[in-house]
Structure formats: structure tokens, C-alpha cells
mmCIF file of N, CA and C and ligand atoms in Angstrom:
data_model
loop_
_atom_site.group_PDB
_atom_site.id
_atom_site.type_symbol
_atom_site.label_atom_id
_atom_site.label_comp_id
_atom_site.label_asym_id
_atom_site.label_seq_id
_atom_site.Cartn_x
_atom_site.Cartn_y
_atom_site.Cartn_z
ATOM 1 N N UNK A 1 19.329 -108.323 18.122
ATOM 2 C CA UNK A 1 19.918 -108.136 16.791
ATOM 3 C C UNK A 1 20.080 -106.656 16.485
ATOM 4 N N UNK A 2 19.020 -105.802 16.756
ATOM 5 C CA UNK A 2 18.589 -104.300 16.618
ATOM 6 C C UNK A 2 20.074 -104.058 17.375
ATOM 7 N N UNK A 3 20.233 -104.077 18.411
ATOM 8 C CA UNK A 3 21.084 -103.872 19.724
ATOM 9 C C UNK A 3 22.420 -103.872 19.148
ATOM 10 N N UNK A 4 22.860 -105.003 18.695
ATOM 11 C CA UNK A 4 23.992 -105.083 18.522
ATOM 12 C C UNK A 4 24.277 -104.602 17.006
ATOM 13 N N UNK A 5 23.893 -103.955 16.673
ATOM 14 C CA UNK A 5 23.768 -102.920 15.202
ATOM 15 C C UNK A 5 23.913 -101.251 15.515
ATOM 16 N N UNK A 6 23.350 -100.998 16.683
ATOM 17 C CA UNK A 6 23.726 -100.309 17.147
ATOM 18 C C UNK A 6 25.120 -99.340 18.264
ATOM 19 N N UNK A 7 25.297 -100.924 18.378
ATOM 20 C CA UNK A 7 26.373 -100.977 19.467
ATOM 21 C C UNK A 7 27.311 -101.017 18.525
ATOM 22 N N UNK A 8 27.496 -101.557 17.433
ATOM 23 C CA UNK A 8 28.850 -101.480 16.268
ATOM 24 C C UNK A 8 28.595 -100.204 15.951
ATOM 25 N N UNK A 9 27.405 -99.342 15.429
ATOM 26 C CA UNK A 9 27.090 -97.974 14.706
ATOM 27 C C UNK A 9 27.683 -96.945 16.112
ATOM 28 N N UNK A 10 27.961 -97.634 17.080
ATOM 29 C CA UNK A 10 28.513 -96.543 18.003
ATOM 30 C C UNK A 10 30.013 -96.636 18.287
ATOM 31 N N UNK A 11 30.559 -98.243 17.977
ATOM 32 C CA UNK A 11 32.228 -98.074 18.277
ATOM 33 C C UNK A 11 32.932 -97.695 16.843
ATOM 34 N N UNK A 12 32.232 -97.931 15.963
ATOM 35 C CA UNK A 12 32.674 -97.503 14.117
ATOM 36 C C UNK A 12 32.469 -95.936 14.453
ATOM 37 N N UNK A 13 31.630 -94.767 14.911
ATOM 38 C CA UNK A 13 31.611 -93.979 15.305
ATOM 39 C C UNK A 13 32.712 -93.581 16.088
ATOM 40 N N UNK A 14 33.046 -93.989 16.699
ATOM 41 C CA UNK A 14 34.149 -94.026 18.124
ATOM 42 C C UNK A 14 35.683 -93.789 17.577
ATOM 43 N N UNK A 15 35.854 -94.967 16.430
ATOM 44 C CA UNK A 15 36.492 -95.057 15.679
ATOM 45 C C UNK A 15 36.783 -94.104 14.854
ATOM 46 N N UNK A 16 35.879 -93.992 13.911
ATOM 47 C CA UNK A 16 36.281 -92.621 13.315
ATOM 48 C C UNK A 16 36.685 -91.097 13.671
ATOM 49 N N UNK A 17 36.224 -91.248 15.154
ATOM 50 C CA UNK A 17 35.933 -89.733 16.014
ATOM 51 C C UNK A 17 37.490 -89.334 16.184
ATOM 52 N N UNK A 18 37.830 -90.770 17.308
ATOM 53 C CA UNK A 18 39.633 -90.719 17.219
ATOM 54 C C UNK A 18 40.583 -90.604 15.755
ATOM 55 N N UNK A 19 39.977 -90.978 15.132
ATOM 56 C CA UNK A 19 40.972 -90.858 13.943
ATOM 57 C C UNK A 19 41.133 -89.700 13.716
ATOM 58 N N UNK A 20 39.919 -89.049 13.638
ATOM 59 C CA UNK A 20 39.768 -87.445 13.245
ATOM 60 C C UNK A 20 40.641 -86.774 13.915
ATOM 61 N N UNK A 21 40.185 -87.127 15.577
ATOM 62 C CA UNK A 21 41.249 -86.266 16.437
ATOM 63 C C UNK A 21 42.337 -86.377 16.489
ATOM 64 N N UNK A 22 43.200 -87.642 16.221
ATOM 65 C CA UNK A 22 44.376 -87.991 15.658
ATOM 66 C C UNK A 22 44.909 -87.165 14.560
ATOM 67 N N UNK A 23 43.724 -87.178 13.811
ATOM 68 C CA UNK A 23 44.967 -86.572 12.427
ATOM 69 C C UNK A 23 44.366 -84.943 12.751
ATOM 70 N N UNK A 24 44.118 -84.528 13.717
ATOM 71 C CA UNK A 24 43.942 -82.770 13.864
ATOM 72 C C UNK A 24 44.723 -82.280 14.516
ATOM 73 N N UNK A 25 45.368 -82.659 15.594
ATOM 74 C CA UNK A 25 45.830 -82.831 16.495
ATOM 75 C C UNK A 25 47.498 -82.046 16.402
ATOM 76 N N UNK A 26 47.825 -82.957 15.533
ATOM 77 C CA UNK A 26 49.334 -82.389 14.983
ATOM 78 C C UNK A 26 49.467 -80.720 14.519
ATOM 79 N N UNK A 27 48.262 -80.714 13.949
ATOM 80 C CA UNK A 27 47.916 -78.771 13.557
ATOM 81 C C UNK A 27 47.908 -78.198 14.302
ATOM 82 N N UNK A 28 47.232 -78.516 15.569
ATOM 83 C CA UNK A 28 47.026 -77.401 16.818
ATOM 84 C C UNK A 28 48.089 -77.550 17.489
ATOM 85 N N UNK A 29 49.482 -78.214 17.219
ATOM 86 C CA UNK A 29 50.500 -78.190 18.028
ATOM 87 C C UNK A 29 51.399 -76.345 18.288
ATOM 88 N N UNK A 30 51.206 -75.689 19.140
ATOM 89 C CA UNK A 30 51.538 -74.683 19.111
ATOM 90 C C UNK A 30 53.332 -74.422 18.783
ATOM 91 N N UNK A 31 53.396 -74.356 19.974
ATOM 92 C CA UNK A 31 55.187 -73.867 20.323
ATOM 93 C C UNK A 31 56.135 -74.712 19.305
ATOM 94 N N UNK A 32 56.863 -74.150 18.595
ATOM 95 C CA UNK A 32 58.043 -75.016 18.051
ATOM 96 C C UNK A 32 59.138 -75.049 18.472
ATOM 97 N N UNK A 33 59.769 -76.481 18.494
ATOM 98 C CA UNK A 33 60.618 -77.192 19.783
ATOM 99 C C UNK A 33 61.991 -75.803 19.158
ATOM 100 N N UNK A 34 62.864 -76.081 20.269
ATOM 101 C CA UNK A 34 64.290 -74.591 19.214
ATOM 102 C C UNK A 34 64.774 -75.487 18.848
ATOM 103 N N UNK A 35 65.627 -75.210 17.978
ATOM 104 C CA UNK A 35 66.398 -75.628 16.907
ATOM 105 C C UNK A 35 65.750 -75.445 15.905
ATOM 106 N N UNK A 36 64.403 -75.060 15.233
ATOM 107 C CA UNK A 36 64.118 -75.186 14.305
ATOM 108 C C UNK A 36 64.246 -74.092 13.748
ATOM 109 N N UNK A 37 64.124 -73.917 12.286
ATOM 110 C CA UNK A 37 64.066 -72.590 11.341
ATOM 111 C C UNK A 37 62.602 -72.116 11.404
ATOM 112 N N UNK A 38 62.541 -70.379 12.024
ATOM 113 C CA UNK A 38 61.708 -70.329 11.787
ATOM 114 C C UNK A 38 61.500 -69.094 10.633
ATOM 115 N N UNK A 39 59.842 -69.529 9.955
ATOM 116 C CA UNK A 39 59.693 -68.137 9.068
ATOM 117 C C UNK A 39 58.472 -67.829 9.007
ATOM 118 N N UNK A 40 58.327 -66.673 8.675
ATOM 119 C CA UNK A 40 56.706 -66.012 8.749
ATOM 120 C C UNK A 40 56.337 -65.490 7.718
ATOM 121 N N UNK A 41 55.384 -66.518 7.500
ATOM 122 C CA UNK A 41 54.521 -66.142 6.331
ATOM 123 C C UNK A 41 53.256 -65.258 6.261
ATOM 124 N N UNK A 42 53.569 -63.914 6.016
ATOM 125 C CA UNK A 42 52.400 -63.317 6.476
ATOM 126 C C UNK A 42 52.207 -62.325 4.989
ATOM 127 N N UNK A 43 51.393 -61.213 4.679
ATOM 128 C CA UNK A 43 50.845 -60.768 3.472
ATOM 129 C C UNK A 43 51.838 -59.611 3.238
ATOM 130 N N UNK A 44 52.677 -59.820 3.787
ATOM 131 C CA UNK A 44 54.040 -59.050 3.096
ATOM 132 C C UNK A 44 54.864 -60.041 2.286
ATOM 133 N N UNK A 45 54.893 -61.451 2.522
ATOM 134 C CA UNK A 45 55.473 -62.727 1.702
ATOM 135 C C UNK A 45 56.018 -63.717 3.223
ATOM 136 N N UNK A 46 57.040 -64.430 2.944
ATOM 137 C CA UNK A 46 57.797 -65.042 3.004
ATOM 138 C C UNK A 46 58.953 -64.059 3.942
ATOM 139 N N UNK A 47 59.332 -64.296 5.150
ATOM 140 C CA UNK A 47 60.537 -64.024 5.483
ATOM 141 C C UNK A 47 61.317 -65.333 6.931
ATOM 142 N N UNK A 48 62.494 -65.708 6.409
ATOM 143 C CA UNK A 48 62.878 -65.097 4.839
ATOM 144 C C UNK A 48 63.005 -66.093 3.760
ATOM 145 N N UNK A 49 62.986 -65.638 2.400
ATOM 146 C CA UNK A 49 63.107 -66.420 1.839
ATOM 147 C C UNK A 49 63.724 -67.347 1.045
ATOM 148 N N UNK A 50 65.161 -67.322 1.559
ATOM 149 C CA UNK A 50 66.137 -68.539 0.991
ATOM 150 C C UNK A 50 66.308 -69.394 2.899
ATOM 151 N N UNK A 51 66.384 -70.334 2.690
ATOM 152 C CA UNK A 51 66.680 -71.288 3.669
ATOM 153 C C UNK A 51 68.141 -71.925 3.144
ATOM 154 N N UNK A 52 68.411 -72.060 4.128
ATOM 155 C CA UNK A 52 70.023 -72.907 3.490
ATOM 156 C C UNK A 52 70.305 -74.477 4.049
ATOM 157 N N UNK A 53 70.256 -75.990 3.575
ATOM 158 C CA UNK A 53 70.433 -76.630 4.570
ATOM 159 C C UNK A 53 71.218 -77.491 4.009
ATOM 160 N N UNK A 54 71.429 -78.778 4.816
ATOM 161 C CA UNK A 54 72.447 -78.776 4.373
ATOM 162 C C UNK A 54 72.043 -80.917 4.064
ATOM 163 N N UNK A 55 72.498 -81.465 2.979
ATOM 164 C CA UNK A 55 71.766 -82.507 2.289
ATOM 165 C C UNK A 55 72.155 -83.875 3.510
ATOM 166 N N UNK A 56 71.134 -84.708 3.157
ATOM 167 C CA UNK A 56 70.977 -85.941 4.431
ATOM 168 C C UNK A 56 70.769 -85.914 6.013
ATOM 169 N N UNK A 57 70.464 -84.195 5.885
ATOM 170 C CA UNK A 57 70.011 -83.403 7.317
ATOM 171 C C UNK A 57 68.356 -83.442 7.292
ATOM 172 N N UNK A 58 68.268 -83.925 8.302
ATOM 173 C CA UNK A 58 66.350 -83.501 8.468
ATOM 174 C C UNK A 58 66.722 -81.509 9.080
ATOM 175 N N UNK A 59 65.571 -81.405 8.147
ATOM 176 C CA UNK A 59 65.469 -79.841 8.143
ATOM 177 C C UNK A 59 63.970 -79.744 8.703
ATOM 178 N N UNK A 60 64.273 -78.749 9.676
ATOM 179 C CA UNK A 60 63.135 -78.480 10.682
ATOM 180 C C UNK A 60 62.335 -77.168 10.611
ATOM 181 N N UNK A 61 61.688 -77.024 9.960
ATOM 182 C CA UNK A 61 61.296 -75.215 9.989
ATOM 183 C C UNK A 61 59.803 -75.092 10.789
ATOM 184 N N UNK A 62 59.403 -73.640 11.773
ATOM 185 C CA UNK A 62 58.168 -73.175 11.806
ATOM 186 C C UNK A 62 57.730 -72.582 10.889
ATOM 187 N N UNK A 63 56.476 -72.652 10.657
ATOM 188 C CA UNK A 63 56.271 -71.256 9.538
ATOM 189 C C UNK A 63 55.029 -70.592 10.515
ATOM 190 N N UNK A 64 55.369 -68.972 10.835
ATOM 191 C CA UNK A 64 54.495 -68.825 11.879
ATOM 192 C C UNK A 64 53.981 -67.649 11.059
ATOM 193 N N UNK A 65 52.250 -68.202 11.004
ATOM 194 C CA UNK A 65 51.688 -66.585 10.678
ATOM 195 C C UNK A 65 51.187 -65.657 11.560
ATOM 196 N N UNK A 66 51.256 -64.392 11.460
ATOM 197 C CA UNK A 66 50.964 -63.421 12.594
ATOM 198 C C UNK A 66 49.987 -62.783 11.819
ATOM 199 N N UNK A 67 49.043 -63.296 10.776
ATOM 200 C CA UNK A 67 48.138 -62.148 10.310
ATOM 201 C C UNK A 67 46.936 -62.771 11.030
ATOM 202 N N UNK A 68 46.007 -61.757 11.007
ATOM 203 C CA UNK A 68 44.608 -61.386 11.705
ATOM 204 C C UNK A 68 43.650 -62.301 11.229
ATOM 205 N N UNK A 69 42.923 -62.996 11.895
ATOM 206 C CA UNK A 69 42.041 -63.811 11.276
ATOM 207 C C UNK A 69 40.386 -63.190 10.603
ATOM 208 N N UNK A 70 40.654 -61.910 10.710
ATOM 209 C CA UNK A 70 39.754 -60.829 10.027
ATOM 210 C C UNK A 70 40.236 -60.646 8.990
ATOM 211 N N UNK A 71 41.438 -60.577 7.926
ATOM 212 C CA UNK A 71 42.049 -60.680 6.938
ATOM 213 C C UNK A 71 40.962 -60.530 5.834
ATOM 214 N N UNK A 72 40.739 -59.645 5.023
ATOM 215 C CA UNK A 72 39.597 -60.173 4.144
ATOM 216 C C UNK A 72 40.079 -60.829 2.870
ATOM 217 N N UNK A 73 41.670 -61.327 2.458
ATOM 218 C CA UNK A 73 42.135 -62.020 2.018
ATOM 219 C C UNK A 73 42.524 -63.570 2.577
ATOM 220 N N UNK A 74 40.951 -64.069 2.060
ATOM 221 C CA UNK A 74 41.144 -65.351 2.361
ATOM 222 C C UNK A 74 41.501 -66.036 4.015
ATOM 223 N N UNK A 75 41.438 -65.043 4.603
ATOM 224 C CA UNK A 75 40.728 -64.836 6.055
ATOM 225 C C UNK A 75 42.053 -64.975 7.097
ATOM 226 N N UNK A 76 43.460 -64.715 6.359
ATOM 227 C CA UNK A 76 44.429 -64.570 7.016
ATOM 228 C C UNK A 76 45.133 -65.891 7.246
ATOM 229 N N UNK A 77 44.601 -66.631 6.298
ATOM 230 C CA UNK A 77 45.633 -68.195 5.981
ATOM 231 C C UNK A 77 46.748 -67.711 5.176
ATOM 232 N N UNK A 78 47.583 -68.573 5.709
ATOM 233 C CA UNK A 78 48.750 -69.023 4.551
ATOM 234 C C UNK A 78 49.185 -70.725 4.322
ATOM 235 N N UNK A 79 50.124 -70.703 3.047
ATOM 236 C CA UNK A 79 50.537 -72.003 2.872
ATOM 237 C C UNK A 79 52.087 -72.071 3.266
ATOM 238 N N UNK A 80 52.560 -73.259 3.080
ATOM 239 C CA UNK A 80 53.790 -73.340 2.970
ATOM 240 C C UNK A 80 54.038 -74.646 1.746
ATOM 241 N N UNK A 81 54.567 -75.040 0.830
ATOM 242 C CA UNK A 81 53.876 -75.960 -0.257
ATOM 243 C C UNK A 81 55.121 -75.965 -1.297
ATOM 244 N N UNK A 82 55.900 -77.139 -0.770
ATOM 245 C CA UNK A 82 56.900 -77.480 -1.862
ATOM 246 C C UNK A 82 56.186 -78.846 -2.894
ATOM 247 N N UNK A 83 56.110 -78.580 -3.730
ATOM 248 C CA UNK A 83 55.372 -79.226 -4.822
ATOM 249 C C UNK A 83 56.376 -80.611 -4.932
ATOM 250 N N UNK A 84 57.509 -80.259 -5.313
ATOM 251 C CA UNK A 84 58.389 -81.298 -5.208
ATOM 252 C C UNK A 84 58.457 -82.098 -4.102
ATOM 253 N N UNK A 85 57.837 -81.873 -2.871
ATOM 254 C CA UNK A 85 58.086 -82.797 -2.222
ATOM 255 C C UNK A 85 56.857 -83.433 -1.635
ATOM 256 N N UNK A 86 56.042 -82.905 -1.626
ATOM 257 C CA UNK A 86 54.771 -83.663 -1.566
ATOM 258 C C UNK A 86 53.944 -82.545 -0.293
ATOM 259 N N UNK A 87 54.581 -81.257 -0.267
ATOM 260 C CA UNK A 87 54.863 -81.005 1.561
ATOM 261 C C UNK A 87 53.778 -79.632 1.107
ATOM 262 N N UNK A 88 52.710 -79.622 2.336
ATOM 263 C CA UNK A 88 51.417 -78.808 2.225
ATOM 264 C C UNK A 88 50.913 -78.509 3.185
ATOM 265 N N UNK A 89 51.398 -77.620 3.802
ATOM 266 C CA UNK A 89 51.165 -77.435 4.702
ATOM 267 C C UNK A 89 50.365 -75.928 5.165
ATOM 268 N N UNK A 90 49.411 -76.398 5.583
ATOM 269 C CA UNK A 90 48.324 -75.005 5.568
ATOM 270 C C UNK A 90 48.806 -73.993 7.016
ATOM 271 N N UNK A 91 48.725 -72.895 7.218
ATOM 272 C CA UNK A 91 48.773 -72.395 8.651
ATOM 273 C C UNK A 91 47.642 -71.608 8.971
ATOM 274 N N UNK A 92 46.684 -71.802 9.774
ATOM 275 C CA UNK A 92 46.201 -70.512 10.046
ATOM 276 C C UNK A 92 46.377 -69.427 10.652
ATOM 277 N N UNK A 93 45.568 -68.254 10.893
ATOM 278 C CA UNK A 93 45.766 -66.659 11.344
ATOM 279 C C UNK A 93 46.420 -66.885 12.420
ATOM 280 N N UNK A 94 47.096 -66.094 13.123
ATOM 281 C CA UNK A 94 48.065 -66.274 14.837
ATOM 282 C C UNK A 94 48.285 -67.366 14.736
ATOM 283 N N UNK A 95 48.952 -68.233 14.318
ATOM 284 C CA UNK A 95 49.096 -69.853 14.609
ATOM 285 C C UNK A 95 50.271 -69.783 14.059
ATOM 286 N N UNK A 96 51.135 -71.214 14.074
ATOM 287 C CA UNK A 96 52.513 -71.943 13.850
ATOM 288 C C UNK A 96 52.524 -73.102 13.529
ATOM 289 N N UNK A 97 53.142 -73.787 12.538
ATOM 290 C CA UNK A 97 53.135 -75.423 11.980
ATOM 291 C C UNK A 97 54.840 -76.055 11.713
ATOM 292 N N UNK A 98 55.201 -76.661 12.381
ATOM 293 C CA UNK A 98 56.387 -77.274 12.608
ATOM 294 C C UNK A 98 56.266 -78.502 11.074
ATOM 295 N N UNK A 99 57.321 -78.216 10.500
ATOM 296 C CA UNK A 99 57.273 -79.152 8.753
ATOM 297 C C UNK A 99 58.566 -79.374 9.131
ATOM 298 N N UNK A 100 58.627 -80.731 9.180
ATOM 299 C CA UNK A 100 60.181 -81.181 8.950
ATOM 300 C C UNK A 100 60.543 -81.938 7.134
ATOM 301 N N UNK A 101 61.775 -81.324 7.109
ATOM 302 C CA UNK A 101 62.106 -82.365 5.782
ATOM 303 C C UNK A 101 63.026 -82.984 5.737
ATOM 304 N N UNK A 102 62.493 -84.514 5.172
ATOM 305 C CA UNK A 102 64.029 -84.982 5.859
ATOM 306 C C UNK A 102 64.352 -85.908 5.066
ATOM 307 N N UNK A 103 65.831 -85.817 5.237
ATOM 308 C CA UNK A 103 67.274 -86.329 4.295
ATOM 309 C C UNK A 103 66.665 -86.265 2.799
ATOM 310 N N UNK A 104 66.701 -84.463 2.136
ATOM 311 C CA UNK A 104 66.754 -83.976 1.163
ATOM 312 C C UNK A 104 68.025 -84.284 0.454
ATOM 313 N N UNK A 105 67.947 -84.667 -0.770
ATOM 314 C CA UNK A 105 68.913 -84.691 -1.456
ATOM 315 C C UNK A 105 69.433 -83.284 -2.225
ATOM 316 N N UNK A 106 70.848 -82.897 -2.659
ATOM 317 C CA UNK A 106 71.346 -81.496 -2.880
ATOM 318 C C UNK A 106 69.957 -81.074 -4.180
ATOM 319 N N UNK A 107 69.589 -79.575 -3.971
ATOM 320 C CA UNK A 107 69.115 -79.454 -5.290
ATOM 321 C C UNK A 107 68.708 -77.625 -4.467
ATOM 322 N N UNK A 108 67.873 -77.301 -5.257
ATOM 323 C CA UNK A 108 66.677 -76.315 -4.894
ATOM 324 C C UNK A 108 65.526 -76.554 -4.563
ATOM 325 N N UNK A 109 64.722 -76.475 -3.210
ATOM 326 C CA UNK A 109 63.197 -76.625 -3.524
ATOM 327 C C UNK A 109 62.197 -75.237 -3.275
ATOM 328 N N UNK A 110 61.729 -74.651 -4.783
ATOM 329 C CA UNK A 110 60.506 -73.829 -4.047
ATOM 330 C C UNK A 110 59.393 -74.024 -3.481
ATOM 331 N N UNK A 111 59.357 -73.157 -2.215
ATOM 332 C CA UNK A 111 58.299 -73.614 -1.839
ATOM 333 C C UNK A 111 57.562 -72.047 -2.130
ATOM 334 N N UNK A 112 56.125 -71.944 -1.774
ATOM 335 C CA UNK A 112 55.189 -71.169 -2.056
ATOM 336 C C UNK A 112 54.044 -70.853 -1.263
ATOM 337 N N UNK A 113 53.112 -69.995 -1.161
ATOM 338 C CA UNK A 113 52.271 -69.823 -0.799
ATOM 339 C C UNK A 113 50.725 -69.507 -1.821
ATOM 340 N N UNK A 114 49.691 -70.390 -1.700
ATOM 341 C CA UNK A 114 48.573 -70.187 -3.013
ATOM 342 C C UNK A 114 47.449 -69.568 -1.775
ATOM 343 N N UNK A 115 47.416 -69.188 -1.521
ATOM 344 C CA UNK A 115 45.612 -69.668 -0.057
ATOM 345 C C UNK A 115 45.315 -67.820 0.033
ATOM 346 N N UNK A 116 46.564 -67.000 -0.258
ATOM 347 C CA UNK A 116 46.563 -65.507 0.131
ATOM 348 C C UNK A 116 46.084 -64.620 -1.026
ATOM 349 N N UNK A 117 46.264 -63.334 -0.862
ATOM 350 C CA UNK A 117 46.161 -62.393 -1.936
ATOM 351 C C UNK A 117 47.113 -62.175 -2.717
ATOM 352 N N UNK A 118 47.120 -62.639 -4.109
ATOM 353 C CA UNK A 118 48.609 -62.354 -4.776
ATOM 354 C C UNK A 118 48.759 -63.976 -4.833
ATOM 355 N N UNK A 119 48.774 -64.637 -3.990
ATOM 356 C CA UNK A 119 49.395 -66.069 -3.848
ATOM 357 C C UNK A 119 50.826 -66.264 -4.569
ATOM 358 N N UNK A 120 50.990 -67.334 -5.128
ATOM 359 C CA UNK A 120 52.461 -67.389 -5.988
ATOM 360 C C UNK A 120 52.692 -66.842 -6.703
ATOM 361 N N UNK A 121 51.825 -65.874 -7.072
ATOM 362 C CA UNK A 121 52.135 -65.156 -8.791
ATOM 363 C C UNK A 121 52.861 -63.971 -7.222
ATOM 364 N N UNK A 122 52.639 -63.793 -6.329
ATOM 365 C CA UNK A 122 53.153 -62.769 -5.754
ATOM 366 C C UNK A 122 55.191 -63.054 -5.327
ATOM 367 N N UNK A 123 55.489 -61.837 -6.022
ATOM 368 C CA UNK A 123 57.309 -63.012 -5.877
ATOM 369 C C UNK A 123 57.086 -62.505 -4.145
ATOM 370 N N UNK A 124 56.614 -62.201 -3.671
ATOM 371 C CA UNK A 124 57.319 -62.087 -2.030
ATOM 372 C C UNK A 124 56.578 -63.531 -1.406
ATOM 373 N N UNK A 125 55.392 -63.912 -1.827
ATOM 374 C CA UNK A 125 55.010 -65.098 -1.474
ATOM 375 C C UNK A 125 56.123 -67.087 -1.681
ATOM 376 N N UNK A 126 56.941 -66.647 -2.233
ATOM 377 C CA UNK A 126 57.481 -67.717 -2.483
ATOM 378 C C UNK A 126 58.827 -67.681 -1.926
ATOM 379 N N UNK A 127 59.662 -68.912 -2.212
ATOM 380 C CA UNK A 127 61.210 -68.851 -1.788
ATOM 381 C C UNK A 127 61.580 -70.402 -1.974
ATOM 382 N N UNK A 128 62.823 -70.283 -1.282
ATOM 383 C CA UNK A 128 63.892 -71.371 -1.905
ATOM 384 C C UNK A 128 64.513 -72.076 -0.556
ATOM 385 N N UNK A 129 64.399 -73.644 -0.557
ATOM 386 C CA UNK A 129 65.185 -73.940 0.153
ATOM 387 C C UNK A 129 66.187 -74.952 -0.422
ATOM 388 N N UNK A 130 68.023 -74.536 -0.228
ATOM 389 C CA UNK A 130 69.214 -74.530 -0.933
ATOM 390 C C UNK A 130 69.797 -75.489 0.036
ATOM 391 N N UNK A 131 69.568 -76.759 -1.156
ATOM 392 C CA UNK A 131 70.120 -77.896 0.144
ATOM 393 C C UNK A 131 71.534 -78.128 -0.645
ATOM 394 N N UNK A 132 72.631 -78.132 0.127
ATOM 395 C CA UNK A 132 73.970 -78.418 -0.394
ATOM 396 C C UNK A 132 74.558 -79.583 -0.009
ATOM 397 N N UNK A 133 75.553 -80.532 -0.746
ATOM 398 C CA UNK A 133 75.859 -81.953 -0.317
ATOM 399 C C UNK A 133 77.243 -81.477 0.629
HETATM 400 CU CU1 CU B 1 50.278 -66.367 1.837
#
């Protein structure tokens, strides 16, 4: 009885372990495939920061940061974070995060950065992506 309480406390374990690594997994994806837009978000802001795309298109962007993970602002993270769309995407120091958006309808979306020094109140931290029908 003991036994088999244990043996579930180890595949429910098992279980959860993969999930974890499942949903981490996608972050540490390095290289972004080409075709995509890329931009770098680093503690100068956003470059660059209007995107242009174009509506019922999946829109593909990197956002690659090149700051130092010694950073003493918040340790050289950035965001990428359109509120409107639900899209949050963290990056860390030397690293890259592939965000697709897809089949945007025409409008404006800002997106932003909060995680840095200055964060959104900083205008170089933010920008616009200008989806046209
Ligand atoms: Cu930032």
C-alpha cells in the first residue's frame, strides 16, 4: 500500500518535471528562424521602434537583448509587452525570444518595456506596431 503511494508520488513528480521542461523550453530557444523582424531591446530603448505589418499576416519578430547580465538595472532584462494583446514576453541578458502575432486586425499596438531602468515612463523604451488592412 506504502509502495504504491510512493510509486504515484514519483510519476505525479515525473509529471510535473516534464511540464516544467515543456513550458521552459520555448525561452531557451536561441537562433531566430529569417524572415522574422528583428529588434533590440536594450537600455538605450527599443530599436526600432515602429514596426509596420501588414493585417491577417502572422507577424514574426525577435526581440534580442545584448545587455550584460551584470546590469545593475534589474540585472539586464527586458520586456517586450503589448497589453492589448495579451503578449509578455520577458528576454533575458545576451539572449533572443521569437513572439509571433498573428492575424492582427488594422489598428496600432504599443508595445513596451516595464522590467528596466526608466521602464515605460522611458519614451525610448516603448513603440508601435502599425498594422494596415
Ligand atoms: Cu527594457
Amino acid at each position: 500500500m506504502r509502495l504504491r503511494w510512493i510509486v504515484g508520488g514519483v510519476v505525479a513528480l515525473a509529471v510535473v518535471a516534464g511540464a516544467v521542461i515543456l513550458a521552459i523550453l520555448p525561452l531557451r530557444q536561441a537562433p531566430s528562424a529569417s524572415g522574422a523582424i528583428e529588434i533590440t531591446a536594450s537600455m538605450a530603448g527599443f530599436e526600432p521602434q515602429l514596426i509596420r505589418a501588414k493585417a491577417g499576416e502572422p507577424v514574426r519578430l525577435t526581440i534580442i537583448n545584448p545587455d550584460s547580465p551584470y546590469h545593475t538595472d534589474g540585472g539586464g532584462w527586458h520586456q517586450f509587452r503589448i497589453e492589448a494583446l495579451g503578449v509578455d514576453a520577458r528576454v533575458p541578458p545576451r539572449a533572443r525570444r521569437e513572439v509571433t502575432l498573428s492575424s492582427l486586425a488594422p489598428g496600432r499596438y504599443e508595445f513596451y518595456c516595464d522590467v528596466c531602468c526608466g521602464g515605460k515612463d522611458s519614451p525610448a523604451m516603448r513603440g508601435v506596431v502599425e498594422v494596415r488592412g
